[in-house]
Coordinates of C-alpha atoms and ligand atoms in Angstrom, one line a residue:
X13 CA -33.4 41.9 40.8
X14 CA -31.2 41.5 37.7
X15 CA -33.2 38.3 36.8
X16 CA -36.3 40.2 37.0
X17 CA -35.1 43.3 34.6
X18 CA -33.7 40.2 32.3
X19 CA -37.3 38.7 32.5
X20 CA -39.2 42.0 31.8
X21 CA -36.9 42.8 29.1
X22 CA -38.5 39.9 27.0
X23 CA -42.0 42.1 27.6
X24 CA -40.6 45.2 26.4
X25 CA -41.8 44.5 22.8
X26 CA -45.5 44.6 24.2
X27 CA -45.3 47.8 26.0
X28 CA -48.3 49.1 24.4
X29 CA -50.4 46.2 25.3
X30 CA -48.8 46.5 29.0
X31 CA -49.8 50.2 28.8
X32 CA -53.2 49.6 28.3
X33 CA -53.8 46.9 30.9
X34 CA -52.3 49.6 33.5
X35 CA -55.1 52.0 32.6
X36 CA -57.6 49.2 32.7
X37 CA -56.3 48.2 36.1
X38 CA -56.2 51.8 37.3
X39 CA -60.2 51.8 36.5
X40 CA -60.6 48.4 38.2
X41 CA -58.9 50.1 41.3
X42 CA -61.1 53.2 41.1
X43 CA -64.2 50.9 41.1
X44 CA -63.2 49.4 44.2
X45 CA -62.9 52.7 45.7
X46 CA -66.2 53.4 44.6
X47 CA -67.6 50.5 46.1
X48 CA -66.4 50.8 49.5
X49 CA -67.5 54.6 49.5
X50 CA -70.9 53.6 48.5
X51 CA -71.2 51.5 51.7
X52 CA -71.7 54.9 53.6
X53 CA -74.6 56.2 51.7
X54 CA -76.2 52.6 51.7
X55 CA -75.9 52.2 55.8
X56 CA -76.8 55.8 56.7
X57 CA -79.5 56.6 53.7
X58 CA -81.0 53.5 52.0
X59 CA -81.3 51.5 55.0
X60 CA -82.3 54.2 57.1
X61 CA -85.8 55.6 56.0
X62 CA -85.6 58.3 58.5
X63 CA -82.7 60.3 56.8
X64 CA -82.9 63.6 55.3
X65 CA -83.3 64.2 51.8
X66 CA -80.0 65.8 51.3
X67 CA -77.4 65.0 48.2
X68 CA -75.7 62.1 48.7
X69 CA -71.7 63.3 49.3
X70 CA -69.4 60.5 48.3
X71 CA -66.1 62.2 48.8
X72 CA -63.9 65.3 48.6
X73 CA -61.3 65.8 45.9
X74 CA -58.1 65.9 48.2
X75 CA -56.1 68.2 45.7
X76 CA -59.2 70.8 44.6
X77 CA -61.2 70.3 47.2
X78 CA -64.3 69.4 44.9
X79 CA -67.1 67.8 46.5
X80 CA -68.2 64.8 44.4
X81 CA -71.8 63.6 45.0
X82 CA -73.5 60.7 43.9
X83 CA -76.0 62.6 41.9
X84 CA -72.9 63.4 39.7
X85 CA -72.4 60.0 38.5
X86 CA -75.9 58.7 37.9
X87 CA -78.4 59.9 35.1
X88 CA -80.0 63.2 36.2
X89 CA -83.6 61.3 35.5
X90 CA -82.9 59.3 38.9
X91 CA -84.2 61.3 42.0
X92 CA -84.8 58.6 44.5
X93 CA -81.6 57.6 46.7
X94 CA -82.1 54.2 46.5
X95 CA -82.6 53.8 43.1
X96 CA -79.2 56.2 42.4
X97 CA -77.2 53.8 44.6
X98 CA -78.7 50.7 42.7
X99 CA -77.8 52.0 39.4
X100 CA -74.1 53.1 40.3
X101 CA -73.5 49.7 41.9
X102 CA -74.6 48.2 38.8
X103 CA -72.9 50.5 36.5
X104 CA -69.7 50.2 38.7
X105 CA -69.7 46.5 38.6
X106 CA -70.3 46.5 34.9
X107 CA -67.3 48.8 34.2
X108 CA -65.1 46.9 36.8
X109 CA -65.9 43.6 35.1
X110 CA -65.1 44.8 31.7
X111 CA -62.1 46.6 32.7
X112 CA -60.6 43.5 34.7
X113 CA -61.6 40.9 32.1
X114 CA -59.7 42.9 29.1
X115 CA -56.7 43.8 31.5
X116 CA -56.5 40.2 32.6
X117 CA -56.5 39.2 29.0
X118 CA -53.9 41.6 28.0
X119 CA -51.6 41.1 30.9
X120 CA -51.7 37.3 30.3
X121 CA -51.2 38.1 26.6
X122 CA -48.0 40.0 27.3
X123 CA -46.7 37.3 29.7
X124 CA -47.2 34.4 27.4
X125 CA -46.2 36.2 24.2
X126 CA -42.7 37.2 26.1
X127 CA -42.2 33.7 27.6
X128 CA -42.8 32.1 24.1
X129 CA -40.1 34.6 22.8
X130 CA -37.7 33.5 25.6
X131 CA -38.3 29.9 25.1
X132 CA -37.8 30.1 21.5
X133 CA -34.5 32.2 22.2
X134 CA -33.4 29.5 24.5
X135 CA -34.0 26.9 22.0
X136 CA -32.0 28.7 19.3
X137 CA -29.3 29.3 21.7
X138 CA -28.8 25.7 22.8
X139 CA -29.1 24.7 18.9
X140 CA -26.1 26.7 18.5
X141 CA -24.1 24.9 21.0
X142 CA -21.4 22.4 20.3
X143 CA -20.8 19.1 21.0
X144 CA -19.3 19.9 24.3
X145 CA -22.2 21.7 25.7
X146 CA -24.2 18.5 25.0
X147 CA -21.6 16.2 26.7
X148 CA -22.0 18.6 30.0
X149 CA -26.0 18.6 29.8
X150 CA -28.2 15.8 29.7
X151 CA -31.0 15.8 27.0
X152 CA -33.2 15.1 30.2
X153 CA -32.2 18.1 31.8
X154 CA -32.4 20.4 28.9
X155 CA -35.7 19.3 28.0
X156 CA -36.9 20.1 31.7
X157 CA -35.3 23.3 31.5
X158 CA -36.6 24.5 28.2
X159 CA -40.2 22.8 29.1
X160 CA -40.8 22.9 33.0
X161 CA -38.8 25.9 34.1
X162 CA -40.0 28.2 31.6
X163 CA -43.4 27.0 32.1
X164 CA -43.0 28.2 35.6
X165 CA -41.7 31.4 34.4
X166 CA -44.7 31.8 32.3
X167 CA -47.3 31.2 35.2
X168 CA -45.2 33.4 37.3
X169 CA -44.8 36.5 34.9
X170 CA -48.4 36.3 33.9
X171 CA -49.5 36.1 37.5
X172 CA -46.8 38.8 38.5
X173 CA -47.7 41.1 36.1
X174 CA -51.6 40.5 36.3
X175 CA -51.5 40.7 40.2
X176 CA -49.0 43.3 40.9
X177 CA -51.1 45.7 38.6
X178 CA -54.3 44.7 39.5
X179 CA -53.9 44.4 43.2
X180 CA -51.5 47.6 43.4
X181 CA -54.6 49.9 41.9
X182 CA -57.2 48.2 44.2
X183 CA -54.9 48.9 47.1
X184 CA -54.5 52.6 46.1
X185 CA -58.4 52.8 45.4
X186 CA -59.0 51.6 48.9
X187 CA -56.2 53.4 50.6
X188 CA -57.7 56.5 49.4
X189 CA -61.2 55.8 51.0
X190 CA -59.5 54.9 54.4
X191 CA -57.5 57.8 54.4
X192 CA -60.4 59.9 53.5
X193 CA -62.8 58.6 56.1
X194 CA -60.5 59.1 59.0
X195 CA -56.9 59.2 58.5
X196 CA -55.7 59.0 61.8
X197 CA -57.5 55.5 62.4
X198 CA -56.2 54.6 58.7
X199 CA -52.5 55.1 59.8
X200 CA -53.2 53.3 63.2
X201 CA -54.8 50.5 61.1
X202 CA -52.0 50.4 58.9
X203 CA -49.0 50.1 61.4
X204 CA -49.8 46.3 61.7
X205 CA -48.7 46.0 57.8
X206 CA -45.1 45.7 58.4
X207 CA -45.7 43.1 61.1
X208 CA -47.1 41.3 58.4
X209 CA -45.0 41.7 55.8
X210 CA -41.5 41.0 57.4
X211 CA -42.1 37.6 58.2
X212 CA -43.7 36.7 54.7
X213 CA -40.6 38.0 53.2
X214 CA -38.5 35.7 55.3
X215 CA -40.7 32.7 54.1
X216 CA -40.3 33.7 50.8
X217 CA -36.4 33.4 50.8
X218 CA -37.0 29.5 51.9
X219 CA -39.6 29.2 49.4
X220 CA -37.3 30.3 46.7
X221 CA -34.7 27.6 48.0
X222 CA -37.2 24.8 48.0
X223 CA -38.8 25.8 44.4
X224 CA -35.2 25.3 43.2
X225 CA -34.7 22.1 44.6
X226 CA -38.2 21.0 43.1
X227 CA -37.0 22.2 39.6
X228 CA -33.9 19.9 40.1
X229 CA -35.8 16.8 41.6
X230 CA -38.3 17.2 38.3
X231 CA -35.2 17.4 36.0
X232 CA -33.8 14.3 37.7
X233 CA -37.0 12.3 37.1
X234 CA -37.3 13.7 33.5
X235 CA -33.7 12.2 32.9
X236 CA -34.6 8.8 34.2
X237 CA -37.8 9.1 31.9
X238 CA -36.3 10.1 28.8
X239 CA -33.4 7.4 29.2
X240 CA -35.6 4.3 30.1
X241 CA -38.3 5.1 27.5
X242 CA -35.6 5.6 24.7
X243 CA -33.6 2.7 26.0
X244 CA -36.8 0.6 26.7
X245 CA -35.5 -2.5 24.8
X246 CA -32.0 -2.7 26.9
X247 CA -34.0 -2.5 30.0
X248 CA -36.2 -5.4 28.7
X249 CA -33.3 -7.4 27.7
X250 CA -31.5 -7.1 30.9
X251 CA -34.9 -7.6 32.9
X252 CA -34.2 -3.9 34.5
X253 CA -37.7 -3.0 34.9
X254 CA -37.9 -3.5 38.7
X255 CA -34.5 -1.4 39.0
X256 CA -35.4 1.3 36.8
X257 CA -39.0 1.3 38.8
X258 CA -37.0 1.8 42.0
X259 CA -34.9 4.4 40.5
X260 CA -38.0 6.2 39.4
X261 CA -39.7 5.9 42.5
X262 CA -37.0 7.2 44.6
X263 CA -36.7 10.5 42.3
X264 CA -40.6 10.9 42.5
X265 CA -40.4 10.4 46.2
X266 CA -37.8 13.4 46.4
X267 CA -40.1 15.2 44.2
X268 CA -42.7 15.0 46.5
X269 CA -40.9 15.7 49.6
X270 CA -39.8 19.0 48.2
X271 CA -43.3 19.7 46.9
X272 CA -44.9 19.0 50.4
X273 CA -42.4 21.2 51.9
X274 CA -42.8 24.0 49.5
X275 CA -46.8 23.7 49.9
X276 CA -46.1 24.0 54.1
X277 CA -44.0 27.1 53.5
X278 CA -46.3 28.8 51.1
X279 CA -49.5 28.2 53.2
X280 CA -47.9 29.3 56.3
X281 CA -48.2 33.1 55.2
X282 CA -52.0 33.7 55.0
X283 CA -52.9 32.7 58.2
X284 CA -50.5 34.9 59.6
X285 CA -52.0 37.7 57.8
X286 CA -55.6 36.8 58.7
X287 CA -54.6 36.6 62.4
X288 CA -53.1 40.4 62.7
X289 CA -56.2 41.4 60.5
X290 CA -58.6 40.0 63.2
X291 CA -56.8 41.7 66.0
X292 CA -57.1 45.0 64.2
X293 CA -60.7 44.8 63.6
X294 CA -61.5 44.0 67.3
X295 CA -59.5 47.3 68.2
X296 CA -61.4 49.2 65.7
X297 CA -64.8 48.1 66.8
X298 CA -63.9 49.7 70.3
X299 CA -62.7 52.9 69.2
X300 CA -65.6 53.3 66.8
X301 CA -68.2 52.6 69.2
X302 CA -66.6 55.8 71.3
X303 CA -66.6 57.8 67.9
X304 CA -70.1 57.1 66.9
X305 CA -71.2 58.1 70.5
X306 CA -69.9 61.5 70.5
X307 CA -71.2 61.9 66.8
X308 CA -67.9 62.3 65.0
X309 CA -68.9 59.4 62.6
X310 CA -71.9 57.7 61.4
X311 CA -72.3 54.1 61.5
X312 CA -72.6 54.1 57.7
X313 CA -69.2 56.0 57.5
X314 CA -67.4 53.5 60.2
X315 CA -68.8 50.6 58.1
X316 CA -67.5 52.1 55.0
X317 CA -64.0 52.1 56.6
X318 CA -64.1 48.8 57.8
X319 CA -65.4 47.3 54.7
X320 CA -62.7 49.2 52.8
X321 CA -60.1 47.9 55.2
X322 CA -61.3 44.3 54.9
X323 CA -61.3 44.7 51.2
X324 CA -57.8 45.6 51.4
X325 CA -57.0 42.2 53.0
X326 CA -57.0 40.0 49.6
X327 CA -55.0 42.5 47.9
X328 CA -52.2 42.6 50.4
X329 CA -52.3 39.2 50.7
X330 CA -51.9 38.6 47.0
X331 CA -49.2 41.1 46.8
X332 CA -47.2 39.4 49.4
X333 CA -47.9 36.2 47.5
X334 CA -46.5 37.5 44.4
X335 CA -43.1 37.8 46.1
X336 CA -43.4 34.0 46.8
X337 CA -44.4 33.3 42.8
X338 CA -41.5 36.0 42.1
X339 CA -39.1 34.0 44.1
X340 CA -40.3 30.6 42.1
X341 CA -39.7 32.3 38.9
X342 CA -36.1 33.4 39.6
X343 CA -35.6 29.9 40.8
X344 CA -36.7 28.6 37.6
X345 CA -35.1 31.2 35.6
X346 CA -31.6 30.6 36.9
X347 CA -31.0 27.5 34.6
X348 CA -32.4 29.1 31.7
X349 CA -30.4 32.1 31.9
X350 CA -27.4 30.1 32.3
X351 CA -27.9 28.6 29.0
X352 CA -28.7 31.9 27.5
X353 CA -25.4 33.0 28.8
X354 CA -23.3 30.2 27.8
X355 CA -21.0 31.0 24.8
X356 CA -20.8 28.8 22.1
X357 CA -17.5 27.1 22.0
X358 CA -17.5 26.9 18.2
X359 CA -18.6 29.9 16.4
X360 CA -17.8 32.3 13.5
X361 CA -14.7 34.6 14.1
X362 CA -15.8 38.1 13.7
X363 CA -13.5 38.3 10.6
X364 CA -14.6 35.0 9.1
X365 CA -15.2 34.7 5.4
X366 CA -17.5 32.4 3.4
X367 CA -15.7 29.4 1.8
X368 CA -17.1 29.8 -1.6
X369 CA -15.7 26.7 -3.2
X370 CA -13.5 23.8 -2.3
X371 CA -10.7 23.3 -4.9
X372 CA -7.3 22.2 -3.5
X373 CA -7.7 20.0 -0.4
X374 CA -7.8 19.5 2.9
X375 CA -4.5 19.5 5.3
X376 CA -3.8 18.5 8.8
X377 CA -1.0 20.4 9.9
X378 CA 0.6 18.9 13.0
X379 CA -2.8 18.7 14.7
X380 CA -3.3 17.4 18.4
X381 CA -6.5 17.1 20.1
X382 CA -7.8 16.4 23.4
X383 CA -11.4 16.3 24.3
X384 CA -12.5 19.1 26.6
X385 CA -13.8 17.0 29.1
X386 CA -10.6 14.8 29.3
X387 CA -8.2 15.9 31.4
X388 CA -5.1 13.6 30.6
X389 CA -3.7 12.5 27.3
X390 CA -4.5 13.7 23.9
X391 CA -6.8 11.7 21.6
X392 CA -4.8 12.9 18.6
X393 CA -1.3 13.6 18.5
X394 CA 0.7 15.3 15.8
X395 CA -1.2 14.5 13.0
X396 CA 0.1 15.7 9.6
X397 CA -2.0 14.6 6.6
X398 CA -3.0 16.0 3.4
X399 CA -6.1 15.0 1.4
X400 CA -6.0 16.3 -2.1
X401 CA -9.2 17.5 -3.9
X402 CA -10.7 14.3 -5.8
X403 CA -8.7 11.9 -3.6
X404 CA -10.3 8.8 -1.4
X405 CA -8.3 8.7 1.8
X406 CA -9.2 5.7 3.9
X407 CA -8.6 5.9 7.5
X408 CA -8.0 2.5 9.3
X409 CA -7.1 1.4 12.9
X410 CA -8.1 -0.2 16.1
X411 CA -11.4 0.9 17.9
X412 CA -10.6 3.8 19.9
X413 CA -7.7 4.9 17.7
X414 CA -9.2 8.4 17.0
X415 CA -10.4 7.9 13.6
X416 CA -13.9 9.5 14.6
X417 CA -12.3 12.0 16.5
X418 CA -10.1 13.1 13.3
X419 CA -12.8 13.1 11.0
X420 CA -15.2 15.2 13.3
X421 CA -12.3 17.9 13.2
X422 CA -13.1 18.8 9.5
X423 CA -16.8 20.0 10.1
X424 CA -15.5 21.6 13.3
X425 CA -17.5 19.7 15.7
X426 CA -14.5 20.2 17.7
X427 CA -11.7 22.8 17.3
X428 CA -8.1 21.4 17.2
X429 CA -6.0 21.9 20.4
X430 CA -2.9 22.6 18.5
X431 CA -1.8 22.9 15.2
X432 CA -3.9 23.9 12.1
X433 CA -6.6 22.3 9.9
X434 CA -6.6 24.0 6.6
X435 CA -8.9 23.7 3.4
X436 CA -7.4 25.2 0.3
X437 CA -4.6 26.8 2.5
X438 CA -6.7 28.6 4.8
X439 CA -7.6 27.4 8.7
X440 CA -10.8 26.4 8.5
X441 CA -11.7 28.4 11.7
X442 CA -11.5 31.3 9.0
X443 CA -14.3 30.2 7.4
X444 CA -17.9 30.8 8.3
X445 CA -19.1 27.7 10.0
X446 CA -22.3 27.3 8.0
X447 CA -20.4 27.7 4.6
X448 CA -17.7 25.3 5.9
X449 CA -20.3 22.7 6.8
X450 CA -22.4 23.2 3.5
X451 CA -19.3 21.7 1.8
X452 CA -19.2 18.7 3.7
X453 CA -21.5 15.8 3.6
X454 CA -21.5 13.1 6.2
X455 CA -22.6 9.5 6.7
X456 CA -21.8 7.8 9.7
X457 CA -22.4 4.6 11.7
X458 CA -25.4 5.7 13.2
X459 CA -27.7 7.7 11.1
X460 CA -30.3 9.9 13.1
X461 CA -33.4 9.7 11.2
X462 CA -36.5 11.9 12.4
X463 CA -40.0 10.8 12.6
X464 CA -41.1 12.2 9.7
X465 CA -41.8 11.0 6.2
X466 CA -39.1 9.3 3.9
X467 CA -39.4 12.2 1.5
X468 CA -38.6 14.9 4.1
X469 CA -35.9 12.8 6.0
X470 CA -34.1 12.8 2.4
X471 CA -34.5 16.5 1.9
X472 CA -33.7 17.2 5.5
X473 CA -33.8 20.8 6.5
X474 CA -34.4 21.9 2.9
X475 CA -38.4 22.0 2.6
X476 CA -38.3 23.4 -1.1
X477 CA -36.2 20.5 -2.8
X478 CA -38.5 19.5 -5.6
X479 CA -39.7 16.0 -5.5
X480 CA -37.8 14.6 -8.7
X481 CA -34.7 15.7 -6.9
X482 CA -35.4 13.5 -4.1
X483 CA -36.1 10.6 -6.2
X484 CA -33.2 11.1 -8.0
X485 CA -31.1 11.1 -4.8
X486 CA -33.1 8.0 -3.7
X487 CA -32.6 6.1 -7.0
X488 CA -28.8 6.9 -6.8
X489 CA -28.8 5.6 -3.3
X490 CA -30.3 2.4 -4.6
X491 CA -33.2 3.3 -1.9
X492 CA -36.0 3.6 -4.7
X493 CA -37.1 -0.1 -4.4
X494 CA -38.0 -0.5 -1.0
X495 CA -39.3 3.1 -0.8
X496 CA -41.7 2.0 -3.2
X497 CA -42.7 -0.9 -1.2
X498 CA -43.2 1.2 1.8
X499 CA -47.2 1.7 2.7
X500 CA -47.2 5.3 1.1
X501 CA -44.0 5.2 -0.4
X502 CA -42.2 8.5 -0.2
X503 CA -44.9 9.9 2.3
X504 CA -44.6 7.1 4.7
X505 CA -43.4 7.8 8.2
X506 CA -40.7 6.3 9.7
X507 CA -41.0 6.3 13.3
X508 CA -38.8 7.7 15.8
X509 CA -35.1 7.5 14.6
X510 CA -36.7 5.4 11.7
X511 CA -37.6 2.3 13.8
X512 CA -39.6 1.1 11.0
X513 CA -36.6 0.6 8.7
X514 CA -33.7 -2.2 8.8
X515 CA -30.3 -0.8 9.2
X516 CA -29.4 -1.1 5.5
X517 CA -32.4 0.8 4.5
X518 CA -31.6 3.5 7.1
X519 CA -28.2 4.0 5.7
X520 CA -29.5 4.2 2.1
X521 CA -31.6 7.1 3.3
X522 CA -28.7 8.8 4.6
X523 CA -26.9 8.4 1.6
X524 CA -29.6 9.6 -0.5
X525 CA -29.7 12.7 2.0
X526 CA -26.1 13.3 1.1
X527 CA -26.3 13.0 -2.4
X528 CA -29.1 15.4 -2.3
X529 CA -26.8 17.7 -0.3
X530 CA -24.2 17.5 -3.3
X531 CA -21.3 18.7 -0.8
X532 CA -17.7 18.3 -2.4
X533 CA -16.4 16.8 0.7
X534 CA -17.6 13.6 1.9
X535 CA -17.0 12.0 5.1
X536 CA -17.8 8.3 5.9
X537 CA -17.4 6.8 9.2
X538 CA -17.9 3.3 9.1
X539 CA -20.8 3.6 7.5
X540 CA -21.2 -0.3 6.8
X541 CA -20.0 -1.4 9.8
X542 CA -23.5 -2.0 11.4
X543 CA -25.0 -4.1 8.8
X544 CA -25.1 -7.6 7.4
X545 CA -23.1 -8.8 4.4
X546 CA -26.2 -8.6 2.1
X547 CA -27.4 -5.1 3.1
X548 CA -23.7 -4.1 3.3
X549 CA -23.4 -5.2 -0.4
X550 CA -26.2 -2.7 -1.5
X551 CA -25.0 0.0 0.8
X552 CA -21.2 -0.3 -0.7
X553 CA -22.9 0.0 -3.8
X554 CA -24.6 3.3 -3.1
X555 CA -21.7 4.6 -1.5
X556 CA -19.7 4.1 -4.6
X557 CA -22.5 6.2 -6.4
X558 CA -22.0 8.9 -3.6
X559 CA -18.4 8.9 -3.7
X560 CA -18.0 9.5 -7.5
X561 CA -16.5 12.7 -8.3
X562 CA -15.9 13.8 -4.7
X563 CA -13.3 14.3 -2.0
X564 CA -13.5 11.5 0.5
X565 CA -12.1 10.8 3.7
X566 CA -13.3 7.3 4.6
X567 CA -13.2 5.4 7.9
X568 CA -13.2 1.9 6.8
X569 CA -13.0 -1.7 7.9
X570 CA -13.7 -3.4 4.7
X571 CA -10.9 -4.1 2.4
X572 CA -13.0 -3.4 -0.6
X573 CA -13.2 0.1 0.2
X574 CA -9.9 0.3 1.4
X575 CA -8.3 -1.2 -1.9
X576 CA -10.1 1.6 -3.8
X577 CA -8.5 4.6 -1.8
X578 CA -5.7 6.6 -3.2
X579 CA -4.1 6.4 0.3
X580 CA -4.4 4.8 3.3
X581 CA -3.8 6.4 6.7
X582 CA -3.2 4.0 9.7
X583 CA -4.0 5.5 13.0
X584 CA -2.9 4.0 16.5
X585 CA -3.9 5.8 19.9
X586 CA -4.1 8.9 18.0
X587 CA -1.0 8.6 15.9
X588 CA -0.6 8.2 12.4
X589 CA 1.8 5.1 11.8
X590 CA 1.7 4.3 8.6
X591 CA 0.7 6.0 5.4
X592 CA 0.6 4.5 1.8
X593 CA -1.2 2.4 -0.7
X594 CA -2.7 -0.9 0.0
X595 CA 0.4 -2.4 -1.8
X596 CA 2.8 -0.5 -0.3
X597 CA 1.3 -1.5 3.4
X598 CA 0.2 -4.9 2.9
X599 CA 3.8 -6.4 3.2
X600 CA 5.6 -4.0 5.5
X601 CA 5.0 -6.0 8.7
X602 CA 3.2 -3.3 10.3
X603 CA -0.3 -2.5 11.9
X604 CA -2.0 -2.5 8.7
X605 CA -0.6 -5.8 7.5
X606 CA -1.6 -7.4 11.0
X607 CA -5.4 -5.5 10.6
X608 CA -5.2 -6.9 6.9
X609 CA -4.5 -10.4 7.8
X610 CA -7.1 -10.4 10.6
X611 CA -10.0 -9.2 8.4
X612 CA -8.8 -11.7 5.7
X613 CA -9.0 -14.5 8.3
X614 CA -12.4 -13.0 9.6
X615 CA -13.8 -13.1 5.9
X616 CA -12.6 -16.5 5.3
X617 CA -14.5 -17.4 8.6
X618 CA -17.6 -15.9 7.1
X619 CA -17.2 -17.7 3.9
X620 CA -17.1 -20.9 5.9
X621 CA -20.3 -20.2 7.4
Ligands
ADP710 N1 -16.9 12.9 23.3 C1 -15.9 12.3 23.8 N2 -15.4 12.8 25.2 C2 -14.4 12.4 25.6 N3 -13.5 11.2 25.0 C3 -14.0 11.0 23.8 C4 -15.1 11.1 23.1 N4 -15.2 10.2 22.0 C5 -14.1 9.6 22.1 N5 -13.4 9.9 23.2 C6 -12.3 9.1 23.3 O1 -11.3 9.3 22.4 C7 -10.5 8.4 21.7 C8 -10.9 8.0 20.4 O2 -12.0 7.9 20.0 P1 -12.8 7.7 18.9 O3 -12.5 8.5 17.7 O4 -14.2 7.6 18.8 O5 -12.0 6.2 18.0 P2 -12.6 5.3 16.8 O6 -13.5 6.1 15.9 O7 -11.3 5.3 15.9 O8 -12.7 4.2 17.2 C9 -11.0 7.1 22.7 O9 -10.2 6.6 23.7 C10 -12.4 7.6 23.3 O10 -12.4 7.1 24.6
MG711 MG1 -15.4 5.6 15.4

């Protein structure tokens, strides 16, 4: 119930449209009642030439006792009963059709719009989540929720709204007719209703469980799909096609089984209702025969009653079906609401102030850090380090030492577990996140490029940067030359993740991006480690242009970069074990000397080749 209310909240903005469709649907309901009422005169008067020429009574208003005649609702110029009925039937169907059409459109408009709003909200919410959230939720699953689950909700809400309104009014209209014709008979006929509704509700609960499992299976399939498609090269390189195919088939089979179970459960409710309907009609026939014999009912009136009852079958079936669809929507909305409720781990403190300028420096004060998903041990321990404005600080250390972890704390991809990280003397958690990140440029080992033009990738997220600025950035990043050789220059699409570019070209685009952002603090995390020697030289030059005049923390593995640093920080197993300049550290006999010698040998080996 709570979930339904939450879903309906998204429809609240569209209440005017909803109101209009309620009115229109009420007309549809009334039209159904009128059709059932007209059956009486058709049998007793139109199809019975011996009938008297009296006015045709349709019904008596139950509140004021007005009698409503057919003559009241058709043009006065028509006097023949057959023409009057014909005219009334045509008019009623015309009005009903129009109202139904409009109301259906409006209701679906509300349903689709509300769900579009919901999807947008979920997307925004997911975007705001920190790294921790994405570690816990796989891309495939998130995509499945945002697309398929919300799609299910959309179908369901439009169905629920449309059917609930339409069928309720139709039932009301027809209920009026049968109660009016013979209220005792009506009440007796209606006693079968609970016999129908109780078992369908029970089936509904099972349907909800199956529906939820079906979403899970679909998400699983989605995840396999997403991984194998984006990792298609690895799949081929390891000849794992058959393995992936088996995995996919197994998941697809699970989905199939769940879906079939769902169909079975859903198909169970209609035959159940039909059976009870048939029983009722058989009973009614027997009763009516006696009533007509004693003259307390005409054949036309009885037909009108039975037709109204039969006409109720479809709406009642649909109303109980709504329950099933509703269960389905609730099943689908659970994950979606879970994402909506998830509180971002990294967010602005209520009293956060913007970081206007970066002037003095970055200071790690006894910082320890543990990844939230890791239960034992810290990935950073008691790190104390200061980076003065304008300095270049190099981080070196073996793989897994915590270098990436350390630099990722600066833009608050994660928050420190203990200690403080300060910029210009204030804890970075006191600054507004957007203003903090605005001051930091990052070039990492893997650059994420979007499947867009070169120009848009350089000016990512800033649609109104002038083309000259993009060109200047590209020139400074030494990317201009290769960009101009691309088929459409700056307007060339670079493919998913930039597959159409080489590693060195991708890095230079990333550098151009950082140049354009022009942030005072720069983080370079092994920006050249994927590259061959030649493109590395180009990228190194581009990096030198980028570093000019900025405060830089560089995770480096090449001596050339490290030599230029004001300070070298050696990390090992999450601890700082040495700090100093190249000259101070190179002969100290510590980790740095070892790394340095290793690299010297490696560089020599490359030279020999
Ligand atoms: N997202 C993560 N969740 C849990 N542990 C992580 C995560 N990222 C890195 N680690 C662990 O933290 C340690 C430091 O990793 P990292 O900072 O990437 O090292 P480096 O960049 O120095 O090679 C490693 O032991 C690694 O296994
Ligand atoms: Mg790293």
